[in-house]
Coordinates of C-alpha atoms in Angstrom, one line a residue:
Chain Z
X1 CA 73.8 120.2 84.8
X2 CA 75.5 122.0 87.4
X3 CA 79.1 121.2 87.7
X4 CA 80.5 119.7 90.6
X5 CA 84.2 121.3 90.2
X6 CA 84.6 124.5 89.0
X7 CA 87.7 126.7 88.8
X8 CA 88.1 129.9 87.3
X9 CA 90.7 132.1 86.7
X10 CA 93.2 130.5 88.5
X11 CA 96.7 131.6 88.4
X12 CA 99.9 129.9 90.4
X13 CA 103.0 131.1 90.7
X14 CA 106.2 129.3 91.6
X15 CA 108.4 131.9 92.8
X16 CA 108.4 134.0 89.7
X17 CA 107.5 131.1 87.6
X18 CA 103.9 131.3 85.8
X19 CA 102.5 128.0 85.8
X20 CA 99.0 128.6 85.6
X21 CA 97.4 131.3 83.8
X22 CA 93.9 132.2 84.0
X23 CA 93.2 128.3 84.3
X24 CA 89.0 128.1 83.9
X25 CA 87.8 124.8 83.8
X26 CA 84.4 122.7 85.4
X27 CA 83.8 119.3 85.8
X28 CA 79.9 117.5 86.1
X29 CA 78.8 114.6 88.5
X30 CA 79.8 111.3 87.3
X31 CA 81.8 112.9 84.9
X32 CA 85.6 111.2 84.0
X33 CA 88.1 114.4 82.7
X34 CA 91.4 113.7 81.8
X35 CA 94.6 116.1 81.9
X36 CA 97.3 115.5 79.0
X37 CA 100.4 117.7 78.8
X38 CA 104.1 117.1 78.4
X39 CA 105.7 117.7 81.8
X40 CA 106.1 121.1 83.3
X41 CA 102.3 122.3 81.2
X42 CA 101.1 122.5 85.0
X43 CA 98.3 119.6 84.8
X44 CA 99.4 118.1 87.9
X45 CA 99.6 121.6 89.6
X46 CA 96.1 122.0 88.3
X47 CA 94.9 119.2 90.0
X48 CA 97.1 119.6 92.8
X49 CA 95.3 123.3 93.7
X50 CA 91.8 121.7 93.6
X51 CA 92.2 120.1 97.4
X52 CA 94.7 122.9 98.2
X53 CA 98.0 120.5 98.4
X54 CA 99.0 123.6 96.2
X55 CA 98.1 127.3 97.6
X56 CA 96.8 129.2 94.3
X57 CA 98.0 132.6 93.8
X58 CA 94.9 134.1 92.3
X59 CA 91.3 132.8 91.4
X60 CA 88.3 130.5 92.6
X61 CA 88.1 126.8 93.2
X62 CA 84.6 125.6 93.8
X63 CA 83.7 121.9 94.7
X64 CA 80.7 120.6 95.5
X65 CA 79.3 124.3 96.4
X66 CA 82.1 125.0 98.6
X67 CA 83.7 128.3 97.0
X68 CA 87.3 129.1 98.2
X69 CA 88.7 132.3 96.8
X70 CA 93.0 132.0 96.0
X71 CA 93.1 135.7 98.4
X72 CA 90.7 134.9 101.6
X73 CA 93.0 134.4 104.6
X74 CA 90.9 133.1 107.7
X75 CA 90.1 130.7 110.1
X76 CA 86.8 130.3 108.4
X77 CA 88.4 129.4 105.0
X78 CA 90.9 126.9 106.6
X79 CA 87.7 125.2 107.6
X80 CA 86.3 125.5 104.4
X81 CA 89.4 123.9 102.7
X82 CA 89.2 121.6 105.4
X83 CA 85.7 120.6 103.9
X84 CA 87.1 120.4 100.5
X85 CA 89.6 117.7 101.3
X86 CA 86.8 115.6 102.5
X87 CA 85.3 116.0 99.3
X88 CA 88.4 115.2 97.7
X89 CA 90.2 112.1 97.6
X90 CA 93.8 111.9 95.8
X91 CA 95.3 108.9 94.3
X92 CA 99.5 110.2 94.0
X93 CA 102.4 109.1 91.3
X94 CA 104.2 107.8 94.2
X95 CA 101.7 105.8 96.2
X96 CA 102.1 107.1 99.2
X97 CA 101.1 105.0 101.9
X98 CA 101.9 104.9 105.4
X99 CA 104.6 102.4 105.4
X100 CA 104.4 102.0 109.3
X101 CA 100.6 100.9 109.2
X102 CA 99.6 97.9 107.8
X103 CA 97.2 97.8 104.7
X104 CA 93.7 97.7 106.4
X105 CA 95.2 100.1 108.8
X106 CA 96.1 102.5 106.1
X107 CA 92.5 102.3 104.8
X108 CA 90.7 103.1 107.8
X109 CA 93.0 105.6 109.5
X110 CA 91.1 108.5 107.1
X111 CA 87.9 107.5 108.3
X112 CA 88.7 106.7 112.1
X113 CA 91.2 109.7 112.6
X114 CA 89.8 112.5 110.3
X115 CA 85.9 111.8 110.6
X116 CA 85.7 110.2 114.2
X117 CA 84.2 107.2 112.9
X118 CA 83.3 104.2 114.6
X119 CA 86.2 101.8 113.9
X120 CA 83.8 98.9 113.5
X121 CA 82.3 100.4 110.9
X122 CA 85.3 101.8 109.3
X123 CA 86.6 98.3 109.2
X124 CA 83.6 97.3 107.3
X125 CA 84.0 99.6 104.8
X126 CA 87.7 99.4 104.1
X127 CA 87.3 95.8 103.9
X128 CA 84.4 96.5 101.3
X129 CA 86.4 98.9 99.3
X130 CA 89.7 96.5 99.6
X131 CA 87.3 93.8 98.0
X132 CA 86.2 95.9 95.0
X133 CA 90.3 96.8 94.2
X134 CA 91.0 92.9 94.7
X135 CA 93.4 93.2 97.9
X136 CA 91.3 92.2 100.7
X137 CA 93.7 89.1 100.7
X138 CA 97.0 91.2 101.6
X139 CA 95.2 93.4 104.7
X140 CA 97.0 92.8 107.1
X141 CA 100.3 92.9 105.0
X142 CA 102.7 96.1 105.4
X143 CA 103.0 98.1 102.5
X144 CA 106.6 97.0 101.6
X145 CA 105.5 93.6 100.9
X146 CA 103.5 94.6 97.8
X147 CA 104.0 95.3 94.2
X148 CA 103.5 98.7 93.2
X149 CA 100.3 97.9 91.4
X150 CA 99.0 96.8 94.6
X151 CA 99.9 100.0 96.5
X152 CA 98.3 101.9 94.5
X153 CA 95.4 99.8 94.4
X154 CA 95.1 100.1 98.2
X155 CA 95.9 103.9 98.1
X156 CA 93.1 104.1 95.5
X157 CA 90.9 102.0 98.4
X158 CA 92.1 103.7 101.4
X159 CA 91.1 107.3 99.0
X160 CA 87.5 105.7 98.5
X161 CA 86.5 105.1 102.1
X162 CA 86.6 108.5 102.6
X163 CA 83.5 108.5 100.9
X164 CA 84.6 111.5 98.5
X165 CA 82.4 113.4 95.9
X166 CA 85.5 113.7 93.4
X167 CA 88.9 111.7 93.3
X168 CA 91.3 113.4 91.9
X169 CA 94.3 110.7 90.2
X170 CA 98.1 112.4 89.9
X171 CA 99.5 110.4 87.4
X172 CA 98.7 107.7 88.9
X173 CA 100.3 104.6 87.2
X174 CA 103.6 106.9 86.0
X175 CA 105.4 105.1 88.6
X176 CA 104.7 101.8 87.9
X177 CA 106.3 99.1 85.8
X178 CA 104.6 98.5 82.8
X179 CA 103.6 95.3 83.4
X180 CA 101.5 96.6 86.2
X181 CA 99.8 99.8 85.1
X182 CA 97.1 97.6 83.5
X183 CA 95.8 96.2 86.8
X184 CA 95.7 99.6 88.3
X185 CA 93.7 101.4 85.2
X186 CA 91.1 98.6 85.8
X187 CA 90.6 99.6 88.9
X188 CA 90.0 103.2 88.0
X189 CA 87.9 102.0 85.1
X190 CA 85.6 100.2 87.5
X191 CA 85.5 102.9 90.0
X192 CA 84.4 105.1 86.8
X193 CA 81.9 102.6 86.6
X194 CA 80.3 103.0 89.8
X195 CA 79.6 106.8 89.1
X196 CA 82.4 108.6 90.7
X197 CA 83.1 111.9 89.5
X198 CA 87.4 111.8 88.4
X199 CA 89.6 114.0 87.5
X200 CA 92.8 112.1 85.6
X201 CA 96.2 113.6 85.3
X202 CA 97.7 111.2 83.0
X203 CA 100.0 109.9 79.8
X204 CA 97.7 107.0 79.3
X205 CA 96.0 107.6 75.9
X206 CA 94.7 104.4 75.6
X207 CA 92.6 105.0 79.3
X208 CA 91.9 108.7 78.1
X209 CA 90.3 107.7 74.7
X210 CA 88.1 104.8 76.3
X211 CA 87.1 106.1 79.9
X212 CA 87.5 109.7 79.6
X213 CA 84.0 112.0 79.0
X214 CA 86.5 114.4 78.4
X215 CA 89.6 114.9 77.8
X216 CA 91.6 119.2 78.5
X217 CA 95.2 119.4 77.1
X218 CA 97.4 121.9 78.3
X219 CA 100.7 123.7 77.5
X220 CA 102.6 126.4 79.3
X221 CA 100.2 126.6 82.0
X222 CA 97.1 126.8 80.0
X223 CA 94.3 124.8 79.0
X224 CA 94.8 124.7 75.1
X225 CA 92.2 122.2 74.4
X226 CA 88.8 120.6 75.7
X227 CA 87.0 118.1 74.1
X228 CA 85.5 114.7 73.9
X229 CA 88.3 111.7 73.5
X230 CA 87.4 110.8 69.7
X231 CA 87.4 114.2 68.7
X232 CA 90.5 115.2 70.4
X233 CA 92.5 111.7 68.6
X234 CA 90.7 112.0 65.4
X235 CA 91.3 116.1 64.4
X236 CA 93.0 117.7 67.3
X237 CA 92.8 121.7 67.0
X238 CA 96.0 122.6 68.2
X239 CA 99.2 121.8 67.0
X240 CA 101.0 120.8 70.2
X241 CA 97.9 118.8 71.0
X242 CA 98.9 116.9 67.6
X243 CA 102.5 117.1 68.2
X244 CA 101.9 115.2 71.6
X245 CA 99.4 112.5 70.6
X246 CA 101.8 111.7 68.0
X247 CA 104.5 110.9 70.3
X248 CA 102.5 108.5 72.3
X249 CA 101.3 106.8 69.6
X250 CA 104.7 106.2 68.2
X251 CA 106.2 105.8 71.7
X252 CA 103.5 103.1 72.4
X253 CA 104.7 101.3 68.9
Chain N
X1 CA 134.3 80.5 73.0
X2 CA 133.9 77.0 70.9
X3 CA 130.6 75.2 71.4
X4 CA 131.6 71.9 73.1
X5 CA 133.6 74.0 76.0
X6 CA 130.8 76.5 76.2
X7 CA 128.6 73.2 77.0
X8 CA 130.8 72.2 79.7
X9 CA 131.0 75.4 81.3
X10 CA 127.7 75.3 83.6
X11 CA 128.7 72.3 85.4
X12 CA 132.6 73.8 86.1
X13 CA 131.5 77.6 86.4
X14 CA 129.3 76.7 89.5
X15 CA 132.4 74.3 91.4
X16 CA 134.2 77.2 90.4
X17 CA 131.9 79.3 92.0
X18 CA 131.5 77.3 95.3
X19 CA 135.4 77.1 95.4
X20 CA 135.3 81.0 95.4
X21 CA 132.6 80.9 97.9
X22 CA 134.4 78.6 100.1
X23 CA 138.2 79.9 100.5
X24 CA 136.3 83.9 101.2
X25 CA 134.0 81.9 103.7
X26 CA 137.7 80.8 105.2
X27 CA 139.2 83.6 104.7
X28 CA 136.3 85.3 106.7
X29 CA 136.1 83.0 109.7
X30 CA 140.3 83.1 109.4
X31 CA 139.9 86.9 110.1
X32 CA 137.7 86.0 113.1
X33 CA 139.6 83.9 114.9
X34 CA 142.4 86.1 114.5
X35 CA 140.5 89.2 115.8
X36 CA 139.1 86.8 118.9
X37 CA 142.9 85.7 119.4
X38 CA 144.3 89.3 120.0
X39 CA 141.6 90.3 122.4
X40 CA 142.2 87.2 124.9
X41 CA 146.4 87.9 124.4
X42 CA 145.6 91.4 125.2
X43 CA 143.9 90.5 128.4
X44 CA 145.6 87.8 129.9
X45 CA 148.7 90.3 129.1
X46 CA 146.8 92.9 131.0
X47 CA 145.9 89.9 133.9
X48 CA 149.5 89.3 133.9
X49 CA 151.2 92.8 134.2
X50 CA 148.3 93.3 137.4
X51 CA 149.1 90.0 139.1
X52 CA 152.9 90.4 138.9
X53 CA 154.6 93.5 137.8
X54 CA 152.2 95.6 138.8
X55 CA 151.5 95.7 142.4
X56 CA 147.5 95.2 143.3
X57 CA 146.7 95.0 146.7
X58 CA 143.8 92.0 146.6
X59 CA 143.2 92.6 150.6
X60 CA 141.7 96.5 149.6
X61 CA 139.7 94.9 146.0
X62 CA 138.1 92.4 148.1
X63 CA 137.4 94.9 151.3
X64 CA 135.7 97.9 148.7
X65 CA 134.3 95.6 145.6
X66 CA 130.9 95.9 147.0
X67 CA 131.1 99.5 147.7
X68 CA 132.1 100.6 144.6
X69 CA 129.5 98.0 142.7
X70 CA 126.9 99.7 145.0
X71 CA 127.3 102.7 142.6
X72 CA 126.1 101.0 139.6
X73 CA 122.4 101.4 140.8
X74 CA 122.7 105.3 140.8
X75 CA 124.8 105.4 137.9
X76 CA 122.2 104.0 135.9
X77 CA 119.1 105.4 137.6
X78 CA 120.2 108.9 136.8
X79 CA 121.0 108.4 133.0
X80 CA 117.6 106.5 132.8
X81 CA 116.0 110.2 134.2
X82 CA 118.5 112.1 132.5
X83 CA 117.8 110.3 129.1
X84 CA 114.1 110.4 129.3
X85 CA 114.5 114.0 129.8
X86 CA 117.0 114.6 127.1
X87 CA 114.6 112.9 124.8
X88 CA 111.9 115.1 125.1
X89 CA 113.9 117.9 124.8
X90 CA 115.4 116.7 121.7
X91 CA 112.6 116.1 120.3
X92 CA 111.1 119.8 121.3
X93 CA 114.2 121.4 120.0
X94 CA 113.8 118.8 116.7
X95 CA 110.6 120.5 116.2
X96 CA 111.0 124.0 116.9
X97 CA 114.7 123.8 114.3
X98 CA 111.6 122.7 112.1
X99 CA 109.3 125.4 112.7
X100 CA 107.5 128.3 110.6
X101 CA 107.8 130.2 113.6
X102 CA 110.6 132.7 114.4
X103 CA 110.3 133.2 117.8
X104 CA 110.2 129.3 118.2
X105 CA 113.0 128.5 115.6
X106 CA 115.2 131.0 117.5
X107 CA 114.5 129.5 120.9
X108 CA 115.5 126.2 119.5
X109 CA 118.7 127.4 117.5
X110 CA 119.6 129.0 120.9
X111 CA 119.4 126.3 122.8
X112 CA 121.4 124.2 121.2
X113 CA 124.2 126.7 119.9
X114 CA 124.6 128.1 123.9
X115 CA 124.5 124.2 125.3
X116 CA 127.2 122.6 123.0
X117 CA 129.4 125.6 123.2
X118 CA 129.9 125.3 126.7
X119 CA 131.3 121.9 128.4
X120 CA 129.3 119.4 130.3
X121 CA 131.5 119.7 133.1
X122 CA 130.8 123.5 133.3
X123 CA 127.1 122.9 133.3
X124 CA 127.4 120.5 135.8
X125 CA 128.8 122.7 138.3
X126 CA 126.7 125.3 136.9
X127 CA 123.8 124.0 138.0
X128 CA 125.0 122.2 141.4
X129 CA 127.4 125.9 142.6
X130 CA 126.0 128.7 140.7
X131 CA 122.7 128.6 141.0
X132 CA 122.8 128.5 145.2
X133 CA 123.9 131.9 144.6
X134 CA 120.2 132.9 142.9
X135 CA 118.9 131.3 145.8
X136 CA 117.6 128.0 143.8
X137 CA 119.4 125.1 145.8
X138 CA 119.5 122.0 144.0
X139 CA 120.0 118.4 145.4
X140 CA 123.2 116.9 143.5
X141 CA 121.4 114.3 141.7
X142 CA 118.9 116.9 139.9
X143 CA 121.8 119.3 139.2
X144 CA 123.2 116.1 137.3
X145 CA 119.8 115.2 135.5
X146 CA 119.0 118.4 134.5
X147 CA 122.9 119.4 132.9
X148 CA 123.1 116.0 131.3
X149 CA 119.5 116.1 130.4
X150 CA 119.6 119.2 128.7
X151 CA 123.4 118.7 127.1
X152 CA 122.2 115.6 125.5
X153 CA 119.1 117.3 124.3
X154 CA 121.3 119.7 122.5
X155 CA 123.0 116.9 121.0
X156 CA 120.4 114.6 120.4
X157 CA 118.2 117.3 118.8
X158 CA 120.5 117.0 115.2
X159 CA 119.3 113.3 115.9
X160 CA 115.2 113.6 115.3
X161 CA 115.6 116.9 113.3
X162 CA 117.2 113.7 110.9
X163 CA 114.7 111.5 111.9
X164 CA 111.5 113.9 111.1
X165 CA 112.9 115.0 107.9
X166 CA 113.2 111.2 106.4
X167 CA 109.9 111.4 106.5
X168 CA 108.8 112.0 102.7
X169 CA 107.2 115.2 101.7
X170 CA 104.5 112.8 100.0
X171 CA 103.7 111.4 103.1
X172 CA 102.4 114.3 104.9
X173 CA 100.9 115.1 101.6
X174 CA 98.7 112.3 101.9
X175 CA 97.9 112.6 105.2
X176 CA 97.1 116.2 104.8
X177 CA 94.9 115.1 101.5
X178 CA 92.9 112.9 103.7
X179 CA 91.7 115.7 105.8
X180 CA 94.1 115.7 108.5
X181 CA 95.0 118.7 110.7
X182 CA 98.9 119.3 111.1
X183 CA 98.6 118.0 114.5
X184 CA 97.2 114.8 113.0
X185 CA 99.9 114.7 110.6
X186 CA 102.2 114.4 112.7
X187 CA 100.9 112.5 115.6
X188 CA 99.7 109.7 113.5
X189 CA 101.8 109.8 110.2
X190 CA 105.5 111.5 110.7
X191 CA 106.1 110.9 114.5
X192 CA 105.9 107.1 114.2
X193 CA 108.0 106.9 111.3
X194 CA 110.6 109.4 112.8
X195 CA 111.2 108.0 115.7
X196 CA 111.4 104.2 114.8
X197 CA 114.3 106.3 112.6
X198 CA 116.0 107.8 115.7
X199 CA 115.6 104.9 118.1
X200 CA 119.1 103.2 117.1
X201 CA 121.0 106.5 117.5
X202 CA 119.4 107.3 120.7
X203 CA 120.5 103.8 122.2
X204 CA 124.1 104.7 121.5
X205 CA 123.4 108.1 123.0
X206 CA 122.4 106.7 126.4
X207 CA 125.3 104.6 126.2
X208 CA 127.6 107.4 125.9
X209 CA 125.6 108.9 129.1
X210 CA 126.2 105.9 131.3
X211 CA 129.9 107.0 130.9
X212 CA 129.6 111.0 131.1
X213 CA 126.9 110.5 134.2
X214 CA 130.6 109.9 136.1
X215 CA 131.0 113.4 135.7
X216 CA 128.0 114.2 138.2
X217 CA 130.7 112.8 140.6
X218 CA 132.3 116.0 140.6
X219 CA 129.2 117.4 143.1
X220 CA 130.3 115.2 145.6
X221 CA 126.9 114.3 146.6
X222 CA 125.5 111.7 144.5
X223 CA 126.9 108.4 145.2
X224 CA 127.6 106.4 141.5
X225 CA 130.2 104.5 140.7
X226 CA 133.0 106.8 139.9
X227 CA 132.3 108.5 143.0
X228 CA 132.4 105.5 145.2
X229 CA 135.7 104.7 143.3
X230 CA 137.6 108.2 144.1
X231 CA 135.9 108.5 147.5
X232 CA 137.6 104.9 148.6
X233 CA 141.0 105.4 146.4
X234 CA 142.0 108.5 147.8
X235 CA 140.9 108.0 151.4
X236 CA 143.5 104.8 151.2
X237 CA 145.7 106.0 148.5
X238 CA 144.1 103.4 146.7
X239 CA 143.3 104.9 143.5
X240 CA 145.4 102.2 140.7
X241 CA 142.8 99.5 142.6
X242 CA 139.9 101.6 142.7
X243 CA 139.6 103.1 139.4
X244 CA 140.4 99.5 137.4
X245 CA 137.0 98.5 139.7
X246 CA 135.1 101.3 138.1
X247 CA 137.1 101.2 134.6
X248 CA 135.5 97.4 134.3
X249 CA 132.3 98.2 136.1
X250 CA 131.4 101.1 133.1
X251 CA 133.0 98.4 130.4
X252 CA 131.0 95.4 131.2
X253 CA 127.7 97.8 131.4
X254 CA 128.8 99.1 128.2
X255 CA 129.1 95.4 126.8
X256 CA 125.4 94.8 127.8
X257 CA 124.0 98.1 126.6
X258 CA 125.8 97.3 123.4
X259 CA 124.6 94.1 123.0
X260 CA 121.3 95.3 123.8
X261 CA 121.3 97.9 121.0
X262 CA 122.4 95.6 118.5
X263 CA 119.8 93.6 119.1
X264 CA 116.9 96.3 119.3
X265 CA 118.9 97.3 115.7
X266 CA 118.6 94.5 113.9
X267 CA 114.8 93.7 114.8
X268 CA 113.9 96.9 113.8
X269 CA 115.4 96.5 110.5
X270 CA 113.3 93.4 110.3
X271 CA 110.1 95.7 110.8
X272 CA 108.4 97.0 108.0
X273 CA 109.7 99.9 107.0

């Protein structure tokens, strides 16, 4: 099957820090990857280069058969990048919501401001979307009167009625309190459901082994493993794959 | 602690509590009353001195009141321009401190480091005597606006370079991740959030302006308060009379304004931020 993300060779550099070396790595339709790592292994820098919120130094980054190379400079590739955030949609760590708009507002401003729709319509589908994550009750509440569970389940909503090909999740629950990281991960697990392609920067094992089609761990900037989620838990390759699984499961009790 | 006092303890903790309470809600409203106290002693002192000891002629108060009050109307009219002006330029100069771009983040730097070395007065008399010379020949009341407009906008420029930088990095992120163009970014996602940031600053900056728009007297051609006030104190050697008129004309618009602001403040911090 033809892969809907694909990056290869991608390097990044952080001033003169190396944090992604000759990164390769595709994703199909309908496909859920996860990204593991102890902090600092560059997973969410990975993920971070595929809609460009971080300029790579070197390399390719295909999605959906747009191909932006790290080196092209041009007012056709700003376009093209353009195209690839509309592809893209991006769930963050911290939420990030516009705390002067209220919740349906949030949802449709993508759509109404960014692709000119018709605010009727746009209204339709946030509402739609807000449904499906359980919040359609708190619309027309401001983000600062909800839990964190329930800003990110609207920034998951208002990522969705963008209509993307791929959403890409940045540790999205690490943030939370633990009580409420379970609501969010149902929502993901449901929007996994539906068929959307994800790409899951993440320290939930649990969510890895059970949703994940796949699951890349990686270390100093590389990807040191790639396999399917029983696999990976069962007999990882690597040592520091091992070394890291072990310290969630004893962490988790 | 032994069990039988630790039972009792709830019941005496809490009237222990509310006594607490009580003598710092006293103690508070003491502090009050005090504060309230001193100001009327201070004034009916200062009624006093200028109803006794202190010669007042009531005859000349009572013939110029209305002249002088007539300035308020200018007074305020030109630091409503000169703010809305100042404003923009703050927020120009906010921008370019911000930008990528030398030439712009020069201009800005500039700007500002040329405007608040100098003093208002100078500019004032800059733009009113100096600028005759280069043939440009500007009415009093624009030489006023445009010094104060552009002083302030030096000033106030520190105030939404503050305000556009509490915006979060994450928040452009996100509206960049969405698709939007820079220009989007900020028209729809940092702009809002900046400005509801510098509106209660601002407010004290026009407030200051209503009291350094008295310098624009110094043109001798716009007609506010202060210069209704020298204009009628020196013609009768008048001046004790005249500038108290002024002195409590700025106060009590100061008092408003204040007022005002406080209450803009707190229903912002209501908002939803």
């Amino acid at each position: 099957m033809a892969s809907i993300v694909q990056v290869s060779k991608l390097d990044k550099y952080f001033g003169r820090l190396h944090v992604l070396k000759q990164v390769s790595m595709d994703v199909a339709p309908r496909e859920v990857v996860c990204i593991i790592g102890r902090s600092g292994s560059g997973k969410s820098t990975l993920l971070r280069c595929i809609n460009f919120l971080e300029e790579p130094s070197f390399g390719t980054i295909e999605v959906d058969g747009l191909k932006v190379d790290a080196s092209q400079k041009s007012r056709e590739r700003r376009q093209l990048v353009h195209d690839v955030r509309l592809k893209t949609g991006m769930v963050f760590q911290e939420f990030n919501l516009f705390p002067h708009m209220s919740v349906l507002e949030n949802v449709i401003e993508g759509p109404v401001t960014v692709k000119g729709m018709d605010r009727a319509k746009a209204v339709a589908l946030a509402e739609e979307n807000l449904d499906s994550v359980g919040l359609l009750f708190k619309k027309d509440e401001y983000p600062n009167r909800l839990s964190g569970g329930q800003k990110q389940r609207v920034a998951i909503a208002r990522a969705l009625t963008m209509e993307p090909r791929v959403m890409l999740f940045d540790e999205p629950t690490s943030a939370l309190d633990p009580e409420l990281i379970g609501e969010v991960l149902n929502v993901m697990k449901k929007v996994a459901k539906d068929g959307m392609t994800m790409l899951v920067v993440t320290h939930e094992m649990g969510f890895a082994r059970e949703v994940a089609d796949r699951v890349l761990v990686m270390a100093d900037g590389e990807i040191i493993e790639d396999s399917k989620p029983d696999n990976l838990f069962s007999k990882p390759k690597d040592p520091r794959t091992k070394a890291l699984i072990d310290r969630y499961r004893t962490g988790s009790g | 602690m032994h069990p039988d006092t630790a039972a009792s303890l709830p019941n005496s903790a809490t009237s222990q509590a509310e006594l607490l309470y009580q003598a710092q809600q006293r103690k508070d409203r003491q502090f009050q009353v005090f504060v309230g106290a001193t100001w009327l002693i201070i004034l009916l002192f200062l009624v006093f001195l200028f109803s006794g000891p202190i010669k007042i002629d009531r005859q000349f108060v009572a013939d110029n009141l209305l002249f002088v009050a007539g300035g308020l109307g200018e007074t305020i009219r030109i630091s409503i321009v000169s703010i809305t002006f100042a404003t923009l330029l703050a927020l120009l100069a906010a921008l370019g401190r911000l930008s990528p771009i030398p030439p712009v983040y020069a201009l800005s730097t500039f700007y500002v480091s040329l405007i608040r070395g100098t003093p208002l007065y100078l500019q004032i008399f800059f733009f009113f005597l100096a600028l005759p010379q280069l043939g440009i020949i500007l009415p009093g009341f624009w030489a006023g606006v445009i010094a104060l407009s552009l002083n302030y906008g030096a000033y106030m420029s520190e105030i939404f370079r503050a305000g556009l930088s509490s915006v979060g990095k994450g928040q452009r992120e996100a509206a960049i991740a969405l698709g939007m163009t820079p220009w989007q970014t900020m028209r729809r996602v940092v702009l809002p959030q900046a400005l509801r940031f510098a509106i209660p600053p601002t407010g004290n900056e026009f407030i200051a302006m209503t009291k350094d728009s008295a310098l624009v007297a110094a043109t001798g051609f716009v007609h506010e308060l202060m210069w209704r006030a020298t204009k009628v104190g020196r013609a009768q050697f008048h001046n004790l009379e005249a500038l108290i008129m002024a002195a409590i004309f700025y106060w009590i618009m100061t008092l408003i304004l204040t007022a005002l602001q406080s209450r803009i403040e707190s229903r912002l911090s209501k908002g939803d931020r």
